[in-house]
């Protein structure tokens, strides 16, 4: 069962507009200088339940809420994906105007690599196909730049997932500027 460390309602830091952000527990990257080390432990935090999922979906109902952001921890650790897949599919089905942003230390290329068992499992493609924007790449302390929008270090990319999957190559969003 997936756990989470925090849900931020009315978050304005992790994607454009006002968002709900779910910080999942568990990360094997352990990036030096991580802003959220307390989420590294898969057993930390609270149980992610259907009630919690319902609260998240409810929080997206107001028209001024732009969407959901998934981060952590590491949402794309294989053991977290089963907890996330239903949420993203339900949001895209019931609220197609809401955007889903996903922050992952794994790169776009790693996530698509079917042989990479650290991050590619049976739910990976369903999650990615229902994600609007992927912020990818590990946080690299030596490349930290507080002036960057929606990312911590300059190696990280802000990727348009629909176009990238359609074109089978990374297509960056306008937020990279």
Coordinates of N, CA and C in Angstrom, one line a residue:
X1 N 0.8 -1.2 0.0 CA 0.0 0.0 0.0 C 0.9 1.2 0.0
X2 N 0.6 2.2 -0.9 CA 1.3 3.4 -1.0 C 1.0 4.3 0.2
X3 N 2.1 5.0 0.6 CA 1.9 6.0 1.7 C 2.2 7.4 1.1
X4 N 1.8 8.4 1.8 CA 2.1 9.8 1.4 C 2.5 10.6 2.6
X5 N 3.3 11.6 2.4 CA 3.7 12.4 3.5 C 2.9 13.7 3.7
X6 N 2.3 14.2 2.6 CA 1.5 15.4 2.7 C 0.7 15.6 1.5
X7 N -0.4 16.3 1.7 CA -1.2 16.8 0.6 C -1.3 18.3 0.8
X8 N -0.9 19.1 -0.2 CA -1.0 20.5 -0.1 C -2.2 21.0 -1.0
X9 N -3.2 21.6 -0.4 CA -4.3 22.2 -1.1 C -3.9 23.6 -1.4
X10 N -4.3 24.2 -2.5 CA -4.1 25.5 -2.8 C -2.6 25.8 -3.0
X11 N -1.9 24.9 -3.5 CA -0.4 25.0 -3.8 C -0.1 25.8 -5.0
X12 N 0.8 26.8 -4.9 CA 1.1 27.6 -6.0 C 2.6 27.5 -6.4
X13 N 3.3 26.5 -5.8 CA 4.7 26.4 -6.1 C 5.1 25.2 -7.0
X14 N 4.2 24.3 -7.2 CA 4.5 23.1 -8.0 C 3.8 22.9 -9.2
X15 N 3.8 23.9 -10.1 CA 3.1 23.9 -11.3 C 2.3 25.2 -11.4
X16 N 1.8 25.5 -12.6 CA 1.1 26.7 -12.9 C -0.3 26.8 -12.2
X17 N -0.7 27.9 -11.8 CA -2.0 28.1 -11.2 C -2.1 27.6 -9.8
X18 N -3.3 27.4 -9.3 CA -3.5 26.9 -7.9 C -3.8 25.4 -8.1
X19 N -3.1 24.6 -7.3 CA -3.1 23.1 -7.5 C -3.3 22.4 -6.2
X20 N -3.6 21.1 -6.3 CA -3.5 20.2 -5.2 C -2.2 19.4 -5.5
X21 N -1.4 19.3 -4.5 CA -0.1 18.5 -4.6 C -0.1 17.4 -3.6
X22 N 0.2 16.2 -4.2 CA 0.3 14.9 -3.4 C 1.8 14.6 -3.3
X23 N 2.3 14.5 -2.1 CA 3.7 14.1 -1.9 C 3.7 12.7 -1.4
X24 N 4.1 11.8 -2.3 CA 4.1 10.4 -2.0 C 5.4 10.0 -1.2
X25 N 5.3 8.9 -0.4 CA 6.5 8.5 0.4 C 7.2 7.5 -0.4
X26 N 8.5 7.5 -0.3 CA 9.4 6.5 -0.9 C 10.2 7.1 -2.0
X27 N 11.5 7.0 -1.9 CA 12.4 7.4 -3.0 C 13.8 6.7 -2.8
X28 N 14.3 6.1 -3.9 CA 15.6 5.5 -3.8 C 16.7 6.3 -4.4
X29 N 16.4 7.5 -4.9 CA 17.4 8.4 -5.5 C 18.3 9.0 -4.5
X30 N 17.7 9.5 -3.4 CA 18.5 10.1 -2.3 C 19.5 11.2 -2.8
X31 N 18.9 12.1 -3.5 CA 19.7 13.2 -4.1 C 20.3 14.1 -3.0
X32 N 21.6 14.4 -3.2 CA 22.3 15.2 -2.2 C 21.6 16.6 -2.3
X33 N 21.2 17.1 -1.1 CA 20.6 18.4 -1.1 C 19.1 18.4 -1.3
X34 N 18.5 17.2 -1.3 CA 17.0 17.1 -1.5 C 16.3 17.9 -0.5
X35 N 15.3 18.6 -0.9 CA 14.5 19.5 -0.1 C 13.5 18.7 0.8
X36 N 13.3 17.4 0.5 CA 12.3 16.7 1.1 C 12.7 15.3 1.5
X37 N 13.9 15.2 2.2 CA 14.4 13.9 2.6 C 13.5 13.1 3.5
X38 N 12.6 13.7 4.2 CA 11.7 12.9 5.0 C 10.7 12.0 4.2
X39 N 10.7 12.2 2.9 CA 9.8 11.4 2.1 C 10.6 10.2 1.5
X40 N 11.8 10.0 1.8 CA 12.6 8.9 1.2 C 12.1 7.6 1.7
X41 N 11.6 7.5 2.9 CA 11.2 6.2 3.6 C 9.8 5.8 3.0
X42 N 9.7 4.7 2.4 CA 8.4 4.2 1.9 C 7.4 4.0 3.0
X43 N 7.8 3.8 4.2 CA 6.9 3.5 5.3 C 6.5 4.8 6.1
X44 N 7.1 5.9 5.7 CA 6.8 7.2 6.4 C 5.4 7.7 6.0
X45 N 4.8 8.4 6.8 CA 3.6 9.1 6.5 C 2.3 8.3 6.7
X46 N 1.3 8.6 5.9 CA -0.1 8.1 6.1 C -0.4 7.2 5.0
X47 N -1.4 6.2 5.3 CA -1.8 5.3 4.2 C -2.6 6.1 3.2
X48 N -2.4 5.8 1.9 CA -3.1 6.3 0.8 C -4.3 5.4 0.6
X49 N -5.5 6.0 0.9 CA -6.7 5.2 0.9 C -7.7 5.7 -0.2
X50 N -8.8 5.0 -0.4 CA -9.8 5.5 -1.3 C -10.5 6.7 -0.8
X51 N -10.5 6.9 0.5 CA -11.1 8.1 1.1 C -10.1 9.3 0.8
X52 N -8.8 9.1 1.0 CA -7.9 10.1 0.6 C -8.0 10.5 -0.8
X53 N -8.1 9.5 -1.7 CA -8.2 9.7 -3.1 C -9.5 10.6 -3.4
X54 N -10.6 10.3 -2.7 CA -11.8 11.0 -2.9 C -11.6 12.5 -2.5
X55 N -10.9 12.7 -1.4 CA -10.6 14.1 -0.9 C -9.8 14.8 -2.0
X56 N -8.8 14.2 -2.6 CA -8.0 14.8 -3.6 C -8.9 15.2 -4.8
X57 N -9.7 14.3 -5.2 CA -10.5 14.5 -6.4 C -11.5 15.6 -6.1
X58 N -12.1 15.6 -4.9 CA -13.0 16.7 -4.5 C -12.3 18.1 -4.5
X59 N -11.1 18.1 -4.1 CA -10.3 19.3 -4.0 C -10.1 20.0 -5.3
X60 N -10.2 19.2 -6.4 CA -10.0 19.7 -7.7 C -11.2 20.3 -8.4
X61 N -12.4 20.1 -7.7 CA -13.7 20.5 -8.3 C -13.8 22.0 -8.6
X62 N -13.4 22.9 -7.7 CA -13.5 24.3 -8.0 C -12.9 24.7 -9.3
X63 N -13.5 25.6 -10.1 CA -13.0 25.9 -11.4 C -11.6 26.6 -11.3
X64 N -11.3 27.3 -10.2 CA -10.1 28.0 -10.1 C -8.9 27.1 -9.8
X65 N -9.1 25.8 -9.5 CA -8.0 24.8 -9.3 C -7.6 24.3 -10.6
X66 N -6.3 24.5 -10.9 CA -5.8 24.1 -12.3 C -5.6 22.6 -12.4
X67 N -5.2 22.0 -11.3 CA -5.0 20.5 -11.5 C -4.2 19.9 -10.3
X68 N -3.7 18.8 -10.6 CA -3.0 18.0 -9.6 C -1.5 17.9 -9.9
X69 N -0.7 18.0 -8.9 CA 0.8 17.7 -9.0 C 1.1 16.5 -8.1
X70 N 1.9 15.6 -8.7 CA 2.4 14.4 -8.0 C 3.9 14.6 -7.8
X71 N 4.4 14.5 -6.6 CA 5.8 14.5 -6.3 C 6.1 13.8 -5.0
X72 N 7.2 14.0 -4.5 CA 7.5 13.2 -3.3 C 8.7 13.6 -2.6
X73 N 9.4 12.5 -2.2 CA 9.4 11.1 -2.6 C 9.6 11.0 -4.1
X74 N 9.2 9.8 -4.6 CA 9.3 9.5 -6.0 C 8.0 8.8 -6.4
X75 N 7.1 9.5 -7.1 CA 5.9 8.9 -7.6 C 6.1 7.7 -8.5
X76 N 7.2 7.7 -9.3 CA 7.4 6.7 -10.3 C 8.3 5.5 -9.8
X77 N 8.5 5.4 -8.5 CA 9.0 4.2 -8.0 C 8.0 3.1 -8.3
X78 N 8.4 2.0 -8.8 CA 7.4 1.0 -9.3 C 6.4 0.7 -8.1
X79 N 6.9 0.6 -6.9 CA 5.9 0.3 -5.8 C 4.9 1.4 -5.5
X80 N 5.1 2.6 -6.0 CA 4.2 3.7 -5.8 C 3.2 3.8 -7.0
X81 N 3.5 3.2 -8.1 CA 2.7 3.4 -9.3 C 1.3 2.8 -9.2
X82 N 1.1 1.7 -8.5 CA -0.2 1.2 -8.4 C -1.2 2.1 -7.7
X83 N -0.6 2.9 -6.7 CA -1.5 3.8 -6.0 C -1.8 5.0 -6.8
X84 N -1.0 5.4 -7.7 CA -1.2 6.6 -8.5 C -2.0 6.4 -9.8
X85 N -1.9 5.2 -10.4 CA -2.5 5.0 -11.7 C -4.0 5.3 -11.7
X86 N -4.7 4.8 -10.7 CA -6.2 5.0 -10.6 C -6.5 6.4 -10.5
X87 N -5.8 7.2 -9.7 CA -6.0 8.6 -9.4 C -5.9 9.4 -10.7
X88 N -4.8 9.2 -11.5 CA -4.6 10.0 -12.7 C -5.6 9.6 -13.7
X89 N -6.0 8.4 -13.8 CA -7.0 8.0 -14.8 C -8.4 8.5 -14.5
X90 N -8.7 8.5 -13.2 CA -10.0 9.0 -12.8 C -10.1 10.5 -13.0
X91 N -9.0 11.2 -12.7 CA -9.0 12.7 -12.9 C -9.2 13.0 -14.4
X92 N -8.4 12.3 -15.2 CA -8.5 12.6 -16.7 C -9.8 12.2 -17.3
X93 N -10.5 11.2 -16.7 CA -11.8 10.8 -17.2 C -12.9 11.7 -16.7
X94 N -12.8 12.1 -15.4 CA -13.9 12.9 -14.8 C -13.7 14.4 -14.9
X95 N -12.4 14.8 -15.1 CA -12.1 16.3 -15.1 C -11.0 16.5 -16.1
X96 N -11.3 16.3 -17.4 CA -10.3 16.4 -18.4 C -9.7 17.8 -18.6
X97 N -10.3 18.8 -18.0 CA -9.7 20.2 -18.1 C -8.7 20.4 -17.1
X98 N -8.5 19.5 -16.1 CA -7.5 19.7 -15.1 C -6.2 19.1 -15.6
X99 N -5.1 19.8 -15.3 CA -3.8 19.3 -15.7 C -3.2 18.5 -14.6
X100 N -2.4 17.5 -15.1 CA -1.6 16.6 -14.1 C -0.2 16.9 -14.4
X101 N 0.6 17.3 -13.4 CA 2.0 17.5 -13.4 C 2.6 16.4 -12.6
X102 N 3.7 15.8 -13.0 CA 4.4 14.8 -12.3 C 5.9 15.1 -12.2
X103 N 6.4 15.1 -11.0 CA 7.8 15.4 -10.8 C 8.5 14.0 -10.5
X104 N 9.5 13.7 -11.3 CA 10.2 12.4 -11.1 C 11.7 12.6 -11.3
X105 N 12.5 11.9 -10.4 CA 13.9 11.9 -10.6 C 14.4 11.0 -11.7
X106 N 13.5 10.2 -12.2 CA 13.8 9.4 -13.4 C 13.6 10.3 -14.6
X107 N 14.4 10.1 -15.7 CA 14.2 10.8 -16.9 C 13.1 10.2 -17.8
X108 N 12.7 11.0 -18.7 CA 11.7 10.5 -19.7 C 12.2 9.2 -20.3
X109 N 13.5 9.2 -20.7 CA 14.0 8.0 -21.4 C 14.0 6.8 -20.4
X110 N 14.4 7.0 -19.2 CA 14.4 5.9 -18.2 C 13.0 5.4 -18.0
X111 N 12.0 6.3 -17.9 CA 10.6 5.8 -17.7 C 10.1 5.0 -18.8
X112 N 10.5 5.3 -20.0 CA 10.0 4.6 -21.2 C 10.8 3.3 -21.5
X113 N 11.9 3.1 -20.8 CA 12.7 1.9 -21.0 C 12.1 0.7 -20.3
X114 N 11.5 -0.2 -21.1 CA 10.8 -1.3 -20.5 C 11.8 -2.3 -19.7
X115 N 13.1 -2.2 -20.0 CA 14.0 -3.0 -19.2 C 14.5 -2.4 -17.9
X116 N 14.1 -1.1 -17.7 CA 14.5 -0.5 -16.4 C 13.4 -0.8 -15.3
X117 N 13.7 -1.8 -14.6 CA 12.7 -2.3 -13.6 C 12.6 -1.4 -12.4
X118 N 13.5 -0.5 -12.2 CA 13.5 0.5 -11.1 C 12.2 1.4 -11.3
X119 N 11.9 1.7 -12.5 CA 10.8 2.7 -12.7 C 9.8 2.3 -13.8
X120 N 10.0 1.2 -14.5 CA 9.1 0.8 -15.5 C 8.4 -0.5 -15.1
X121 N 7.1 -0.3 -14.9 CA 6.3 -1.5 -14.5 C 5.0 -1.5 -15.3
X122 N 4.0 -2.3 -14.8 CA 2.8 -2.5 -15.5 C 1.9 -1.3 -15.6
X123 N 2.1 -0.3 -14.7 CA 1.3 0.9 -14.7 C 2.0 2.1 -15.3
X124 N 3.2 2.0 -15.6 CA 4.0 3.2 -16.0 C 3.4 3.9 -17.2
X125 N 3.1 3.2 -18.3 CA 2.6 3.9 -19.5 C 1.2 4.5 -19.2
X126 N 0.3 3.9 -18.4 CA -1.0 4.4 -18.1 C -0.8 5.8 -17.4
X127 N 0.2 5.8 -16.5 CA 0.4 7.1 -15.7 C 0.9 8.1 -16.7
X128 N 1.9 7.8 -17.5 CA 2.5 8.8 -18.4 C 1.5 9.3 -19.4
X129 N 0.7 8.4 -19.9 CA -0.3 8.8 -20.9 C -1.4 9.7 -20.4
X130 N -1.5 9.7 -19.0 CA -2.5 10.6 -18.4 C -1.9 11.8 -17.7
X131 N -0.6 12.0 -18.0 CA 0.2 13.1 -17.4 C 0.3 14.2 -18.5
X132 N 0.1 15.4 -18.1 CA 0.3 16.5 -19.0 C 1.7 17.0 -19.1
X133 N 2.3 17.1 -17.9 CA 3.7 17.6 -17.9 C 4.5 16.8 -16.9
X134 N 5.7 16.4 -17.4 CA 6.7 15.7 -16.6 C 7.9 16.6 -16.3
X135 N 8.2 16.8 -15.1 CA 9.4 17.4 -14.7 C 10.4 16.3 -14.3
X136 N 11.4 16.1 -15.2 CA 12.2 14.9 -15.0 C 13.6 15.2 -14.6
X137 N 14.3 14.2 -14.1 CA 15.7 14.2 -13.7 C 15.9 14.4 -12.2
X138 N 17.0 13.8 -11.8 CA 17.3 14.0 -10.3 C 17.7 15.4 -10.0
X139 N 17.5 15.8 -8.8 CA 18.0 17.1 -8.3 C 19.5 17.0 -8.2
X140 N 20.2 17.9 -8.8 CA 21.7 17.9 -8.7 C 22.1 19.2 -8.0
X141 N 22.6 19.0 -6.8 CA 22.9 20.2 -6.0 C 23.9 21.2 -6.7
X142 N 24.9 20.6 -7.4 CA 25.8 21.5 -8.1 C 25.2 22.3 -9.2
X143 N 24.0 21.9 -9.7 CA 23.3 22.6 -10.7 C 22.1 23.4 -10.2
X144 N 22.0 23.5 -8.9 CA 20.9 24.2 -8.2 C 20.8 25.6 -8.7
X145 N 19.6 26.1 -9.0 CA 19.4 27.4 -9.5 C 18.0 27.9 -8.9
X146 N 18.0 28.7 -7.9 CA 16.7 29.1 -7.3 C 15.9 30.0 -8.3
X147 N 16.5 30.5 -9.3 CA 15.8 31.3 -10.3 C 15.0 30.5 -11.3
X148 N 15.1 29.2 -11.3 CA 14.4 28.4 -12.3 C 12.9 28.2 -11.9
X149 N 12.1 28.2 -12.9 CA 10.6 28.0 -12.6 C 10.3 26.5 -12.6
X150 N 9.7 26.1 -11.5 CA 9.1 24.7 -11.3 C 10.2 23.6 -11.3
X151 N 11.4 24.0 -11.1 CA 12.5 22.9 -11.0 C 13.6 23.4 -10.1
X152 N 14.4 22.5 -9.6 CA 15.4 22.9 -8.6 C 16.8 23.0 -9.2
X153 N 17.1 22.2 -10.3 CA 18.4 22.2 -10.9 C 18.3 22.3 -12.4
X154 N 19.3 22.8 -13.0 CA 19.3 23.1 -14.5 C 19.2 21.9 -15.4
X155 N 19.6 20.7 -14.8 CA 19.5 19.5 -15.6 C 18.0 19.0 -15.8
X156 N 17.1 19.4 -15.0 CA 15.8 19.0 -15.0 C 15.0 19.6 -16.2
X157 N 14.1 18.8 -16.8 CA 13.4 19.3 -17.9 C 11.9 19.4 -17.6
X158 N 11.2 20.3 -18.3 CA 9.8 20.4 -18.1 C 9.2 20.0 -19.5
X159 N 8.6 18.8 -19.5 CA 8.3 18.1 -20.7 C 6.8 18.0 -21.0
X160 N 6.4 18.3 -22.2 CA 5.0 18.2 -22.7 C 4.8 16.7 -23.0
X161 N 4.1 16.0 -22.1 CA 4.0 14.5 -22.2 C 3.2 14.1 -23.4
X162 N 2.1 14.8 -23.7 CA 1.3 14.3 -24.9 C 2.1 14.4 -26.2
X163 N 2.7 15.5 -26.4 CA 3.5 15.7 -27.6 C 4.7 14.8 -27.6
X164 N 5.3 14.6 -26.5 CA 6.5 13.8 -26.4 C 6.2 12.3 -26.7
X165 N 5.1 11.8 -26.2 CA 4.7 10.4 -26.5 C 4.3 10.3 -27.9
X166 N 3.5 11.3 -28.4 CA 3.1 11.2 -29.8 C 4.3 11.3 -30.8
X167 N 5.3 12.1 -30.5 CA 6.4 12.3 -31.4 C 7.6 11.3 -31.1
X168 N 7.4 10.6 -30.0 CA 8.5 9.6 -29.5 C 9.8 10.3 -29.3
X169 N 9.8 11.6 -28.8 CA 11.0 12.3 -28.4 C 10.6 13.4 -27.4
X170 N 11.6 13.9 -26.7 CA 11.3 14.9 -25.7 C 10.9 16.2 -26.4
X171 N 9.7 16.7 -26.0 CA 9.3 18.0 -26.4 C 9.1 18.9 -25.1
X172 N 9.9 19.9 -25.0 CA 9.8 20.8 -23.9 C 8.6 21.7 -23.9
X173 N 8.2 22.1 -22.7 CA 7.1 23.0 -22.6 C 7.6 24.5 -22.6
X174 N 6.7 25.4 -22.7 CA 7.0 26.8 -22.7 C 7.6 27.2 -21.3
X175 N 7.4 26.4 -20.3 CA 7.8 26.7 -18.9 C 9.3 26.6 -18.8
X176 N 10.0 26.0 -19.8 CA 11.5 25.8 -19.7 C 12.1 27.2 -19.9
X177 N 11.5 28.2 -20.4 CA 12.1 29.5 -20.7 C 12.2 30.3 -19.4

